[in-house]
Coordinates of C-alpha atoms and ligand atoms in Angstrom, one line a residue:
D104 CA 96.6 88.4 32.8
C105 CA 98.7 90.9 34.4
V106 CA 101.9 91.7 36.3
V107 CA 102.1 92.6 39.4
Y108 CA 104.6 94.9 41.1
W109 CA 104.3 94.7 45.3
M110 CA 105.1 98.0 46.7
R111 CA 106.5 97.7 50.2
M112 CA 107.2 100.4 52.6
E113 CA 110.4 101.4 51.9
D114 CA 109.9 102.3 48.4
L115 CA 106.7 104.4 47.9
R116 CA 107.5 106.1 45.0
I117 CA 107.8 106.0 41.3
R118 CA 110.0 108.0 40.0
D119 CA 113.9 105.8 39.7
N120 CA 112.0 102.8 41.5
R121 CA 113.7 99.4 39.9
A122 CA 111.0 96.6 40.9
L123 CA 108.6 99.1 39.5
A124 CA 110.4 99.5 36.2
Q125 CA 111.1 95.9 35.6
A126 CA 107.3 95.2 36.3
S127 CA 106.6 97.9 33.5
A128 CA 109.0 96.3 31.1
Q129 CA 107.3 93.1 31.3
A130 CA 104.0 94.0 31.0
Q131 CA 104.7 96.0 28.1
L132 CA 106.6 93.4 26.5
S133 CA 104.0 90.4 26.8
G134 CA 100.9 93.4 26.1
I135 CA 99.0 92.9 29.4
P136 CA 98.4 95.2 32.6
L137 CA 100.4 96.6 35.4
V138 CA 99.3 96.2 38.8
V139 CA 100.5 97.8 42.0
L140 CA 99.6 96.1 45.2
H141 CA 100.3 97.4 48.6
V142 CA 100.2 95.2 52.0
L143 CA 99.7 96.8 55.1
S144 CA 100.4 94.4 58.0
P145 CA 99.7 95.6 61.2
Q146 CA 101.6 92.9 63.3
D147 CA 104.5 93.8 61.3
F148 CA 104.3 97.2 62.5
T149 CA 104.0 96.1 66.1
A150 CA 106.7 93.6 66.0
H151 CA 109.2 96.7 64.4
D152 CA 107.5 99.2 67.0
R153 CA 106.6 101.2 63.8
S154 CA 105.6 104.7 64.6
A155 CA 102.0 106.2 64.3
R156 CA 104.3 108.7 62.3
R157 CA 105.7 106.4 60.3
I158 CA 102.6 104.7 59.6
D159 CA 100.9 108.2 58.9
F160 CA 103.7 109.1 56.5
T161 CA 103.0 105.8 54.7
L162 CA 99.5 106.1 54.2
R163 CA 99.7 109.9 53.1
N164 CA 102.2 108.9 50.5
L165 CA 100.4 106.1 49.3
Q166 CA 97.5 108.7 48.7
V167 CA 99.8 110.5 46.4
I168 CA 100.9 107.5 44.6
R169 CA 97.1 106.0 44.1
S170 CA 96.3 109.3 42.2
E171 CA 99.5 109.4 40.2
L172 CA 99.2 106.2 39.1
A173 CA 95.7 106.4 38.4
K174 CA 96.7 109.2 36.1
L175 CA 98.5 106.4 34.4
D176 CA 95.6 104.1 34.3
I177 CA 97.6 101.5 36.5
P178 CA 95.9 100.5 39.7
L179 CA 96.6 100.9 43.2
N180 CA 95.5 98.1 45.8
T181 CA 95.6 98.7 49.2
V182 CA 95.0 95.9 51.6
S183 CA 95.2 95.6 55.1
H184 CA 96.5 91.6 56.2
T185 CA 96.7 89.6 59.5
P186 CA 97.9 87.6 60.4
R187 CA 101.5 88.7 59.6
T188 CA 102.5 84.8 58.9
N189 CA 99.5 84.5 56.4
I190 CA 100.9 86.9 53.8
P191 CA 102.7 84.9 51.3
A192 CA 99.7 82.7 51.4
F193 CA 97.8 86.0 50.6
V194 CA 99.6 87.1 48.3
V195 CA 100.0 84.6 46.2
E196 CA 96.2 83.8 46.4
L197 CA 95.5 87.4 44.8
L198 CA 98.5 86.8 42.2
Q199 CA 96.4 83.9 41.0
K200 CA 93.1 85.4 41.4
W201 CA 94.1 88.1 38.9
N202 CA 96.4 85.5 36.7
A203 CA 99.3 87.1 37.2
S204 CA 102.3 85.7 35.1
H205 CA 105.2 87.7 37.2
L206 CA 105.6 89.3 40.4
F207 CA 108.3 92.2 40.7
A208 CA 109.4 93.5 43.9
N209 CA 112.4 95.6 45.6
I210 CA 114.2 93.5 48.6
E211 CA 113.8 94.4 52.2
Y212 CA 116.9 93.1 54.0
E213 CA 115.5 92.3 57.6
V214 CA 115.0 88.6 58.9
D215 CA 111.2 88.4 59.0
E216 CA 110.8 90.1 55.6
L217 CA 113.5 88.0 53.7
R218 CA 111.9 85.0 55.1
R219 CA 108.4 86.1 53.9
D220 CA 109.4 86.8 50.4
L221 CA 111.1 83.5 50.5
A222 CA 108.1 81.6 51.3
V223 CA 105.8 84.0 48.4
C224 CA 108.6 82.7 45.9
K225 CA 108.4 79.0 46.6
L226 CA 104.3 79.5 46.9
A227 CA 103.9 81.6 43.9
N228 CA 105.8 78.8 41.7
E229 CA 104.3 75.8 43.3
R230 CA 100.6 76.6 43.0
G231 CA 100.5 80.1 40.5
K232 CA 103.4 79.3 38.4
V233 CA 104.0 82.9 38.9
A234 CA 107.7 83.9 38.1
C235 CA 109.3 86.3 40.5
A236 CA 111.8 88.8 40.8
F237 CA 112.9 90.4 43.9
V238 CA 115.1 92.7 43.4
H239 CA 118.4 95.2 45.1
D240 CA 116.9 99.0 44.9
K241 CA 117.8 100.2 48.4
C242 CA 121.0 101.1 48.5
I243 CA 123.0 102.4 46.2
V244 CA 125.5 99.5 46.2
A245 CA 123.4 95.9 46.4
P246 CA 124.9 94.2 49.8
G247 CA 127.2 91.6 48.7
D248 CA 128.7 93.7 46.4
V249 CA 131.3 95.7 48.0
R250 CA 133.8 93.1 49.3
T251 CA 137.2 92.6 50.7
K252 CA 140.2 90.7 48.6
E253 CA 138.8 87.0 50.2
G254 CA 135.4 88.1 48.7
R255 CA 134.2 89.2 52.4
G256 CA 131.8 91.9 54.0
Y257 CA 133.1 94.8 55.2
T258 CA 132.5 95.4 59.4
V259 CA 134.7 98.6 59.6
Y260 CA 133.6 101.8 57.4
S261 CA 136.7 103.3 56.3
P262 CA 137.6 100.6 53.7
F263 CA 133.9 100.1 53.0
L264 CA 133.9 103.4 51.6
R265 CA 137.9 103.2 49.9
T266 CA 135.9 100.1 47.9
W267 CA 132.1 101.1 47.4
A268 CA 133.3 105.0 46.0
P269 CA 134.8 103.9 43.1
L270 CA 132.3 101.4 42.0
L271 CA 130.3 104.6 41.3
D272 CA 132.0 105.4 38.8
K273 CA 132.1 102.4 36.8
T274 CA 130.5 103.1 33.8
A275 CA 129.6 99.5 33.4
S276 CA 128.0 99.1 37.1
N277 CA 125.1 101.3 36.3
H278 CA 124.7 102.0 39.9
L279 CA 123.7 105.4 40.1
Q280 CA 121.5 104.7 36.9
E281 CA 117.9 106.3 36.8
A282 CA 115.4 103.4 36.8
K283 CA 112.8 104.3 33.7
S284 CA 109.1 105.4 34.8
P285 CA 106.6 103.2 34.4
T286 CA 104.9 102.8 30.8
T287 CA 100.8 103.6 30.8
N288 CA 98.6 100.9 30.9
A289 CA 95.8 100.9 27.9
S290 CA 92.8 102.8 29.2
S291 CA 90.4 99.2 28.4
I292 CA 91.9 98.6 31.8
R293 CA 89.1 100.2 33.6
S294 CA 86.7 98.4 32.1
H295 CA 88.0 95.0 32.7
P296 CA 85.9 93.6 36.0
V297 CA 88.8 93.0 38.1
F298 CA 91.1 95.1 37.7
G299 CA 88.6 98.0 36.6
A300 CA 87.3 97.6 40.3
L301 CA 90.6 98.1 41.6
F302 CA 90.7 102.2 40.7
N303 CA 88.1 102.1 43.3
V304 CA 90.3 100.7 46.6
V305 CA 91.1 103.5 48.3
V306 CA 94.1 104.0 51.0
P307 CA 92.5 104.1 54.4
D308 CA 92.8 107.2 56.2
S309 CA 94.8 105.4 59.1
V310 CA 95.3 101.8 60.6
E311 CA 94.1 100.5 63.6
G312 CA 96.4 101.4 67.1
F313 CA 98.8 103.4 64.7
S314 CA 96.4 106.5 64.2
L315 CA 97.4 110.2 65.4
E316 CA 95.4 112.7 67.1
P317 CA 94.4 115.6 64.8
E318 CA 96.3 117.9 66.7
E319 CA 99.6 116.0 66.2
R320 CA 99.1 114.9 62.9
E321 CA 98.4 118.4 61.3
R322 CA 101.8 119.3 62.8
I323 CA 103.7 116.4 61.7
T324 CA 101.7 116.5 58.2
I325 CA 103.4 120.6 58.4
C326 CA 107.1 119.2 58.9
W327 CA 106.8 116.4 56.5
H328 CA 105.0 116.9 53.5
A329 CA 103.8 113.5 51.6
G330 CA 105.1 112.6 47.9
E331 CA 107.9 112.7 45.7
D332 CA 107.6 116.2 44.5
A333 CA 107.9 117.1 48.3
A334 CA 111.2 115.3 48.7
H335 CA 112.9 116.5 45.4
E336 CA 111.8 120.0 46.8
M337 CA 113.3 118.8 50.5
L338 CA 116.9 118.0 47.9
R339 CA 116.7 121.0 45.9
Q340 CA 116.6 123.3 49.0
F341 CA 119.4 121.5 50.6
L342 CA 121.5 121.7 47.1
Y343 CA 121.0 124.8 45.9
T344 CA 120.3 127.2 49.2
A345 CA 121.7 128.6 52.5
S346 CA 120.8 127.2 55.9
R347 CA 118.2 129.1 57.8
S348 CA 118.5 129.2 61.8
S349 CA 115.0 130.1 61.8
H350 CA 114.1 126.8 60.6
L351 CA 114.3 124.7 63.9
G352 CA 111.3 123.4 65.5
A353 CA 108.2 122.1 63.9
M354 CA 107.6 124.3 60.9
D355 CA 107.2 123.7 57.0
P356 CA 110.6 123.0 55.6
L357 CA 109.8 124.2 52.3
E358 CA 108.0 127.3 53.3
D359 CA 110.3 130.7 52.5
A360 CA 112.8 128.9 50.4
N361 CA 115.8 131.3 50.5
E362 CA 117.2 132.6 47.1
A363 CA 119.5 130.1 45.3
V364 CA 123.2 130.9 46.1
K365 CA 125.5 131.3 43.5
D366 CA 128.0 128.8 44.1
P367 CA 126.0 125.9 45.6
G368 CA 129.4 124.0 45.7
K369 CA 130.5 126.5 47.7
H370 CA 127.9 128.5 49.3
S371 CA 124.7 126.3 50.0
R372 CA 123.7 123.7 52.5
L373 CA 125.4 120.8 50.7
G374 CA 128.3 123.2 50.2
K375 CA 128.9 123.9 54.0
Y376 CA 127.7 120.9 54.9
K377 CA 131.6 119.7 55.9
D378 CA 131.7 122.0 58.5
Q379 CA 128.4 123.1 59.6
R380 CA 127.0 119.2 59.5
D381 CA 127.2 119.0 64.0
R382 CA 125.4 122.0 64.3
L383 CA 121.8 121.1 65.7
D384 CA 121.0 125.3 65.8
S385 CA 120.6 125.8 62.0
D386 CA 118.6 123.6 59.4
T387 CA 122.3 122.6 57.9
T388 CA 121.3 119.3 57.5
S389 CA 119.0 117.8 53.9
R390 CA 116.4 116.5 56.4
L391 CA 115.9 114.1 54.0
S392 CA 116.1 110.6 56.1
P393 CA 112.0 110.4 56.4
Y394 CA 111.8 110.7 52.5
L395 CA 114.8 107.9 52.2
A396 CA 113.6 105.3 54.8
A397 CA 110.5 105.5 53.4
G398 CA 111.8 104.9 49.8
V399 CA 110.0 108.2 48.8
I400 CA 113.0 109.4 46.9
S401 CA 116.0 106.7 46.0
A402 CA 119.6 107.2 47.1
R403 CA 120.8 107.0 43.6
A404 CA 118.8 110.5 43.2
C405 CA 120.7 112.1 45.8
V406 CA 124.2 111.7 44.4
R407 CA 123.3 112.3 40.8
E408 CA 121.7 115.7 41.8
A409 CA 124.2 116.7 44.1
L410 CA 126.9 115.7 41.3
V411 CA 125.0 118.2 38.8
A412 CA 124.6 121.1 42.0
T413 CA 128.4 120.8 42.3
G414 CA 129.5 120.4 38.8
K415 CA 131.5 117.1 39.6
K416 CA 131.5 114.3 36.9
K417 CA 133.3 111.8 38.8
V418 CA 131.8 111.2 42.6
D419 CA 133.5 113.0 45.4
T420 CA 133.7 111.3 48.8
S421 CA 136.5 113.3 50.0
R422 CA 136.2 114.8 53.7
D423 CA 137.4 118.3 52.4
T424 CA 134.2 118.6 50.6
G425 CA 131.0 119.4 51.7
V426 CA 129.9 116.8 48.6
G427 CA 132.0 114.4 49.9
R428 CA 131.0 114.7 53.5
W429 CA 127.4 114.1 52.3
I430 CA 128.1 111.3 49.7
Q431 CA 129.8 109.4 52.6
E432 CA 126.4 109.5 54.7
L433 CA 124.7 108.0 52.4
A434 CA 127.5 105.6 52.0
W435 CA 127.1 105.2 55.9
R436 CA 123.3 104.1 55.1
D437 CA 124.4 101.3 52.7
F438 CA 127.0 100.3 55.0
Y439 CA 124.2 99.7 57.9
T440 CA 121.8 98.2 55.7
H441 CA 124.5 95.7 54.1
I442 CA 125.5 94.9 58.1
V443 CA 121.6 93.6 58.3
A444 CA 122.1 91.7 55.3
L445 CA 125.0 90.4 56.0
F446 CA 125.1 89.4 59.9
P447 CA 120.8 88.8 60.7
R448 CA 121.7 89.0 64.4
V449 CA 121.7 92.9 64.6
S450 CA 118.3 92.9 63.7
M451 CA 117.3 90.0 66.6
G452 CA 118.5 92.1 69.3
R453 CA 121.8 90.9 69.6
P454 CA 125.0 93.1 69.7
F455 CA 127.7 92.5 66.7
Q456 CA 130.1 92.3 69.1
E457 CA 128.4 89.5 71.2
K458 CA 131.1 89.4 74.4
Y459 CA 129.1 93.2 74.9
A460 CA 125.8 91.0 75.7
D461 CA 126.8 90.8 79.0
V462 CA 127.4 94.4 79.9
R463 CA 125.3 95.0 83.2
W464 CA 122.8 97.2 82.9
E465 CA 120.7 99.7 85.4
T466 CA 116.8 99.4 85.2
S467 CA 115.3 102.5 86.6
E468 CA 112.3 102.9 85.0
E469 CA 111.9 106.6 86.3
H470 CA 115.4 107.3 84.6
L471 CA 114.4 105.6 81.3
Q472 CA 111.1 107.9 81.2
A473 CA 112.9 111.2 82.0
W474 CA 115.0 110.2 79.3
K475 CA 112.3 109.7 76.7
D476 CA 110.2 112.9 78.0
G477 CA 113.3 114.9 77.4
R478 CA 114.0 115.6 81.7
T479 CA 117.2 114.4 82.0
G480 CA 118.2 117.6 83.8
V481 CA 121.0 118.1 80.5
P482 CA 119.8 120.8 78.7
I483 CA 121.5 119.6 75.5
V484 CA 119.9 115.8 75.6
D485 CA 116.6 117.1 76.7
A486 CA 116.6 119.2 73.7
A487 CA 117.6 116.6 71.2
M488 CA 114.3 113.9 72.8
R489 CA 111.9 117.5 72.8
Q490 CA 112.5 117.5 69.1
A491 CA 112.1 113.9 68.8
N492 CA 108.9 113.8 70.4
E493 CA 107.5 117.3 68.6
M494 CA 108.9 116.8 64.9
G495 CA 109.5 112.9 65.0
W496 CA 113.0 113.8 63.7
M497 CA 116.3 114.5 65.3
H498 CA 119.8 116.2 64.3
N499 CA 122.2 113.6 64.0
R500 CA 124.5 115.2 66.4
G501 CA 121.2 114.9 68.5
R502 CA 121.0 111.6 68.1
M503 CA 124.6 110.8 69.4
I504 CA 124.5 112.8 72.2
A505 CA 121.1 111.1 73.4
A506 CA 122.0 108.0 72.8
M507 CA 125.2 107.8 74.4
Y508 CA 124.1 109.4 77.4
L509 CA 121.2 106.9 77.7
V510 CA 123.8 104.3 77.5
K511 CA 126.6 105.6 79.3
D512 CA 125.4 107.9 81.8
L513 CA 122.1 106.3 82.6
M514 CA 123.7 103.0 81.8
I515 CA 120.7 101.7 80.5
D516 CA 120.5 98.8 78.1
W517 CA 120.6 100.5 74.7
R518 CA 117.6 98.5 73.0
L519 CA 115.3 100.0 75.1
G520 CA 116.3 103.3 73.5
E521 CA 116.6 102.0 69.9
K522 CA 112.8 100.9 70.6
Y523 CA 112.2 104.4 71.8
F524 CA 113.7 105.6 68.6
M525 CA 111.3 103.7 66.2
E526 CA 108.6 104.1 67.9
T527 CA 109.0 107.8 68.1
L528 CA 110.9 108.6 64.5
I529 CA 109.4 109.1 61.2
D530 CA 112.4 108.1 59.6
G531 CA 112.5 104.8 61.5
D532 CA 115.0 102.7 59.9
L533 CA 115.7 99.4 61.5
A534 CA 119.2 99.2 59.7
S535 CA 120.5 103.0 60.2
N536 CA 118.8 103.2 63.9
N537 CA 120.6 99.9 65.1
G538 CA 124.1 100.6 63.4
G539 CA 123.6 104.2 65.4
W540 CA 122.5 102.7 68.7
Q541 CA 125.3 100.2 68.5
W542 CA 127.8 102.4 67.4
S543 CA 126.9 104.6 70.9
A544 CA 126.3 101.5 73.1
S545 CA 130.2 100.3 71.8
T546 CA 128.6 97.1 71.1
G547 CA 128.5 97.7 66.9
V548 CA 130.5 97.3 64.0
D549 CA 132.9 100.2 64.1
P550 CA 131.5 101.2 67.1
A551 CA 133.3 104.3 69.4
P552 CA 135.4 102.7 71.8
Y553 CA 133.6 102.4 75.3
F554 CA 136.3 104.3 76.6
R555 CA 135.4 107.8 74.5
I556 CA 132.3 108.7 76.1
F557 CA 130.5 112.0 74.6
N558 CA 130.7 115.1 77.5
P559 CA 127.2 116.2 77.2
Y560 CA 128.1 119.3 78.1
T561 CA 131.1 120.1 75.9
Q562 CA 129.2 118.6 73.1
S563 CA 126.5 121.4 73.8
Q564 CA 128.9 124.1 73.5
K565 CA 130.2 122.7 70.3
G566 CA 127.0 122.0 68.6
D567 CA 124.8 124.9 70.0
P568 CA 127.1 127.2 70.6
G569 CA 124.8 130.5 71.4
G570 CA 121.8 127.6 72.9
E571 CA 119.4 128.5 70.2
Y572 CA 118.6 124.9 69.8
I573 CA 117.8 124.5 73.8
R574 CA 115.8 127.3 73.6
T575 CA 113.6 126.2 70.7
F576 CA 112.8 122.8 72.5
V577 CA 113.3 123.4 76.0
P578 CA 110.9 125.9 76.6
E579 CA 112.3 125.9 80.7
L580 CA 114.9 127.2 79.5
A581 CA 113.5 129.8 76.9
K582 CA 114.8 132.7 78.1
V583 CA 118.3 132.2 79.1
R584 CA 121.4 133.7 77.8
G585 CA 124.9 133.0 78.0
P586 CA 126.7 129.9 79.0
E587 CA 124.4 129.0 81.8
V588 CA 121.8 127.6 79.1
H589 CA 124.5 124.2 78.6
N590 CA 123.9 124.0 82.4
P591 CA 121.8 125.9 84.2
P592 CA 123.3 126.1 88.4
P593 CA 120.9 124.3 90.5
A594 CA 119.1 127.8 92.1
L595 CA 118.0 128.6 88.2
A596 CA 117.3 125.2 87.3
D597 CA 114.8 125.3 90.5
K598 CA 113.2 128.7 89.9
L599 CA 112.3 127.9 86.2
G600 CA 111.1 124.7 86.7
Y601 CA 113.9 122.5 85.1
P602 CA 115.2 119.4 87.0
R603 CA 118.0 118.9 88.3
P604 CA 120.9 116.3 86.5
L605 CA 119.4 112.8 87.1
V606 CA 123.3 111.8 87.7
D607 CA 126.8 113.6 87.8
H608 CA 128.1 113.1 84.2
K609 CA 132.1 112.1 85.5
E610 CA 130.7 109.3 88.4
A611 CA 128.4 108.1 85.7
R612 CA 131.3 107.9 83.3
E613 CA 133.4 106.2 85.5
R614 CA 130.8 103.5 86.2
A615 CA 130.5 102.6 82.6
I616 CA 133.6 102.4 81.9
R617 CA 134.1 100.0 84.9
R618 CA 131.2 97.8 83.2
Y619 CA 132.5 97.6 79.9
K620 CA 136.1 97.2 81.0
N621 CA 134.9 94.1 83.2
I622 CA 133.3 92.8 80.4
G623 CA 136.5 93.3 77.9
S624 CA 138.7 91.9 79.9
K625 CA 136.8 88.3 80.0
Ligands
FAD967 P1 122.3 114.0 55.9 O1 123.2 114.5 56.9 O2 121.3 115.1 55.2 O3 122.3 113.5 55.7 C1 121.8 112.5 54.5 C2 121.0 111.2 54.5 O4 122.4 110.4 54.8 C3 120.4 111.1 55.7 O5 119.0 110.8 55.2 C4 120.2 109.5 56.2 O6 119.3 108.3 54.8 C5 121.8 109.0 55.5 N1 122.2 109.3 56.6 C6 123.4 109.9 57.3 N2 123.7 110.0 58.5 C7 123.6 108.4 58.5 C8 124.3 107.7 59.7 N3 124.9 108.0 60.5 N4 123.7 106.2 59.4 C9 122.8 105.5 58.5 N5 122.5 106.5 57.5 C10 122.8 107.6 57.7 N6 119.0 107.6 60.1 C11 117.5 107.0 60.2 O7 117.4 107.1 58.6 N7 117.0 106.1 60.4 C12 116.9 105.8 61.7 O8 116.3 105.8 62.2 C13 118.3 106.1 62.6 N8 118.5 105.9 63.8 C14 119.5 106.9 64.3 C15 119.7 106.6 65.8 C16 120.9 106.8 66.3 C17 121.4 106.2 67.7 C18 122.0 107.6 65.6 C19 123.2 108.1 66.4 C20 121.7 107.9 64.1 C21 120.6 107.3 63.4 N9 120.0 107.4 61.7 C22 119.3 107.5 61.8 C23 121.3 108.3 61.4 C24 121.1 109.6 61.0 O9 121.2 110.1 62.7 C25 120.0 110.2 60.2 O10 119.8 109.5 59.4 C26 120.1 111.7 60.3 O11 120.3 112.5 61.4 C27 119.2 112.1 59.2 O12 119.0 113.2 59.1 P2 119.2 114.3 57.5 O13 118.0 113.1 56.5 O14 119.4 115.5 57.8 O15 120.6 113.7 57.2

């Protein structure tokens, strides 16, 4: 007999994990062991454009989790399974083999995953009489709980935030409450014929088709250490220390930490976030997205710790403070996840605003490839794309500039950009990525209006005034000082072996407006 917690690739942690906490409580109550299961599904990785970096990060985190759970005498059984359609039957067979009484898991809100979990519930009930509990954990406030007066979900962010924020302050609501850590199993589990053997199951080093070359693996591992301790250290540094302009590029983010500042609410990266978050030329943001996307740290913990650092008792979401602006970003994460849960069409490649399904796109393979490689001839776009290619991560402003450029300047279908980001980034998250792309393409909920098109050169001067970001990621321009770095004159570009711009921004802008306008008036 046992209770099973099914850990997914979005909740790779032991602390503050609701389904795990509930599974552990149930095991205690029933006086039976807790067993943890993780199913690797290579077909799902392919279907969802998962990057090899993300899969590698998943495996590295599972390795840490396996050894941490072993200290609690809890086995982690990591299994790989195909075909994906058969995962419900496979899981239920395991539950039956283990004579499990209960299955606990945190909810994944994407369509395929919801369908899978429904099938699991049905089969577990029919065949095994296993009680299943699927728990809200990913968001700070669960999808469906932020509602208009009419009881509907929001499709515009500002009113969403106005309803979302007060919910966090209600003491009865427990949105920010930390879930209990699991209790140790009886050590006798180690001599159990079935469960004891699970302690010998190792986490594989790679999944076929998703492995990294050794050199790349080393680089990505340095940028993104696995494990909850690393995630909490990243958070601590963001909350208590100042930005480092030297910390661009693929380097260890935890090394050479600055001293803690005296008044974190004002002087830490968090304190300065309100004014500096759009600056690309230093580490102004938390860089926690890979950890949040994989659930190595909970969003609840981020808010709780931010409140402690700034000495606030109530949740602050004002635009005028660093902490307020940062919690607003975590609210965007909730918002986009709610959109995926409430409007499944966005996770099926459909624009939220259906009328924009008919925008006429350009189909230049050459332009698309140049964008992917960071060779568009627009330095800020190229720096952002090369940052993604090198580190598996990109600054938010860089993502907005690069995405807007692909869609509006090159007039290439946003879904191709969305796919490339998923395949490249270590923090690929369907909801946030889709939300960001549909924002940039003006097709989404609360998007950038189609006629408000970023001028990448102006964006470059604002986000990277001294050109440090460009010089870090575009070596051809490493020696260019002064304003020319934002838009090198043709003769200089040629001399340095840097490409000329693929399109003229002004003309491209007019073309985009024309095409969107035609749709808008249909
Ligand atoms: P911080 O500024 O420190 O913010 C803290 C956390 O809040 C982030 O880690 C993230 O979880 C959340 N957050 C911040 N901004 C947003 C946002 N605009 N939307 C949703 N959540 C947000 N984020 C992902 O996590 N995965 C993606 O695949 C992803 N794709 C994107 C694609 C595009 C085109 C755009 C414009 C944005 C995308 N974002 C994505 C959102 C955002 O760019 C990243 O979350 C952010 O850059 C991560 O850096 P950080 O952790 O330092 O963020």
